[in-house]
Amino acid sequence: VELDPHTLAPTAVYKLMIGSVVPRPIAWVSSIDAAGVRNLAPFSYFMAIGHEPPSIAFSVGPRGGDTGGGMGKKDTLANVEAMREFVVNVVDDDTAERMNVTSGDYGSEVDEFAVARLTPAPSVKVKVPRVAEAPVNLECRLNQVVVIGKHNLVIGEIVQFHIRDDVYDARTGRLDMHKLRPIGRLAGNLYSHIHQIVEMKRPSDTYIG
Ligand SMILES: Cc1cc2nc3c(=O)[nH]c(=O)nc-3n(C[C@H](O)[C@H](O)[C@H](O)COP(=O)(O)O)c2cc1C
């Protein structure tokens, strides 16, 4: 089937996007407002940009979805713009259901750490707390917000990594993919567990002409 996004309703385009770009990692973003009220929400429009400087990006859509024009900004975006820092927490099998709880449309006065019974742990370089139960936390400072139509691409620089000891292999400097057990988001309410991992060696790094 051939589909031209310009002829489709935004919701239809959304369905094609989130079904095509799969599985997506989830940035479980903690932030605070100027009064220190905590916020936590998942974003799967999420990617690693590069490591020099170590940079990530996630994208925040309009509050209330495609029909929610005029409802204001999502709390995460408002907090990140005001405080210029946030933490990306990695979602694993154990925290998946609590991540889902934090995606509810709660008012800005609501602390999703409390709602989902998660433990806020102090960060090292930013004031924003991290999720103690997450196996990895990336403390970030805001680089910039790029407006793409109704979406705001939040670009952040990682200023501190927290890796839980059991998922870090000090010998190789790598995270143990068998122990991390991250989840991926598919389309709709579907997710993937990463329990079947395969190895594929790359061709020689020398130029193949
Ligand atoms: C797995 C998952 C991924 C999500 N990804 C996004 C996303 O990439 N962008 C977005 O704007 N909302 C996304 N949402 C919805 C937000 O989490 C939701 O709107 C949340 O209430 C925003 O919270 P806030 O107002 O506290 O920032 C996602 C929800 C779930 C469950």
GROMACS .gro file of N, CA, C and O and ligand atoms in nm, residues 26 39 41-45 59-61 63 74-76 103-104 112 185 191, ligand 1:
model
  107
   26ILE      N    1   1.302   0.386   2.540
   26ILE     CA    2   1.217   0.480   2.613
   26ILE      C    3   1.303   0.568   2.704
   26ILE      O    4   1.377   0.516   2.788
   39ASN      N    5   0.872   1.555   3.858
   39ASN     CA    6   0.791   1.505   3.746
   39ASN      C    7   0.865   1.388   3.680
   39ASN      O    8   0.988   1.385   3.679
   41ALA      N    9   0.803   1.113   3.333
   41ALA     CA   10   0.717   1.069   3.221
   41ALA      C   11   0.803   1.001   3.114
   41ALA      O   12   0.920   1.035   3.096
   42PRO      N   13   0.743   0.903   3.041
   42PRO     CA   14   0.817   0.833   2.936
   42PRO      C   15   0.803   0.899   2.798
   42PRO      O   16   0.696   0.950   2.764
   43PHE      N   17   0.910   0.892   2.718
   43PHE     CA   18   0.911   0.946   2.582
   43PHE      C   19   0.985   0.848   2.492
   43PHE      O   20   1.104   0.823   2.513
   44SER      N   21   0.915   0.795   2.391
   44SER     CA   22   0.982   0.698   2.304
   44SER      C   23   1.020   0.757   2.168
   44SER      O   24   1.077   0.686   2.084
   45TYR      N   25   0.988   0.884   2.145
   45TYR     CA   26   1.055   0.956   2.036
   45TYR      C   27   1.191   0.993   2.095
   45TYR      O   28   1.211   1.105   2.145
   59SER      N   29   1.155   1.384   2.200
   59SER     CA   30   1.064   1.482   2.143
   59SER      C   31   0.930   1.481   2.216
   59SER      O   32   0.872   1.376   2.242
   60VAL      N   33   0.886   1.600   2.250
   60VAL     CA   34   0.763   1.617   2.327
   60VAL      C   35   0.654   1.674   2.237
   60VAL      O   36   0.671   1.781   2.178
   61GLY      N   37   0.543   1.603   2.228
   61GLY     CA   38   0.430   1.648   2.148
   61GLY      C   39   0.339   1.738   2.229
   61GLY      O   40   0.363   1.766   2.346
   63ARG      N   41   0.031   1.868   2.454
   63ARG     CA   42  -0.046   1.808   2.562
   63ARG      C   43  -0.185   1.774   2.510
   63ARG      O   44  -0.246   1.853   2.439
   74LYS      N   45   0.335   1.997   2.796
   74LYS     CA   46   0.353   1.887   2.890
   74LYS      C   47   0.450   1.934   2.998
   74LYS      O   48   0.539   2.018   2.974
   75ASP      N   49   0.433   1.879   3.118
   75ASP     CA   50   0.513   1.924   3.232
   75ASP      C   51   0.663   1.909   3.205
   75ASP      O   52   0.743   1.993   3.243
   76THR      N   53   0.700   1.798   3.142
   76THR     CA   54   0.842   1.772   3.116
   76THR      C   55   0.904   1.887   3.037
   76THR      O   56   1.012   1.937   3.073
  103SER      N   57   0.290   0.761   3.281
  103SER     CA   58   0.251   0.826   3.155
  103SER      C   59   0.111   0.887   3.162
  103SER      O   60   0.066   0.949   3.066
  104GLY      N   61   0.043   0.873   3.276
  104GLY     CA   62  -0.091   0.932   3.290
  104GLY      C   63  -0.085   1.084   3.281
  104GLY      O   64   0.018   1.146   3.311
  112GLU      N   65   0.495   1.217   4.008
  112GLU     CA   66   0.476   1.080   3.956
  112GLU      C   67   0.564   0.976   4.025
  112GLU      O   68   0.536   0.857   4.019
  185ARG      N   69   0.960   0.001   2.300
  185ARG     CA   70   0.820   0.029   2.270
  185ARG      C   71   0.792  -0.001   2.124
  185ARG      O   72   0.868   0.036   2.035
  191TYR      N   73   0.488  -0.372   2.371
  191TYR     CA   74   0.629  -0.354   2.409
  191TYR      C   75   0.704  -0.482   2.377
  191TYR      O   76   0.645  -0.589   2.363
  210LIG     C1   77   0.590   0.425   2.635
  210LIG     C2   78   0.541   0.565   2.613
  210LIG     C3   79   0.609   0.649   2.527
  210LIG     C4   80   0.568   0.782   2.508
  210LIG     N1   81   0.637   0.860   2.422
  210LIG     C5   82   0.603   0.991   2.408
  210LIG     C6   83   0.679   1.078   2.324
  210LIG     O1   84   0.780   1.038   2.264
  210LIG     N2   85   0.642   1.207   2.315
  210LIG     C7   86   0.535   1.256   2.384
  210LIG     O2   87   0.506   1.375   2.374
  210LIG     N3   88   0.460   1.177   2.464
  210LIG     C8   89   0.493   1.046   2.479
  210LIG     N4   90   0.420   0.965   2.563
  210LIG     C9   91   0.310   1.024   2.641
  210LIG    C10   92   0.363   1.100   2.763
  210LIG     O3   93   0.435   1.011   2.849
  210LIG    C11   94   0.244   1.159   2.840
  210LIG     O4   95   0.185   1.260   2.760
  210LIG    C12   96   0.279   1.216   2.976
  210LIG     O5   97   0.159   1.246   3.045
  210LIG    C13   98   0.360   1.344   2.971
  210LIG     O6   99   0.383   1.381   3.105
  210LIG     P1  100   0.422   1.527   3.154
  210LIG     O7  101   0.307   1.622   3.124
  210LIG     O8  102   0.441   1.505   3.301
  210LIG     O9  103   0.548   1.566   3.083
  210LIG    C14  104   0.456   0.831   2.579
  210LIG    C15  105   0.384   0.744   2.664
  210LIG    C16  106   0.427   0.613   2.680
  210LIG    C17  107   0.350   0.520   2.771
   0.00000   0.00000   0.00000
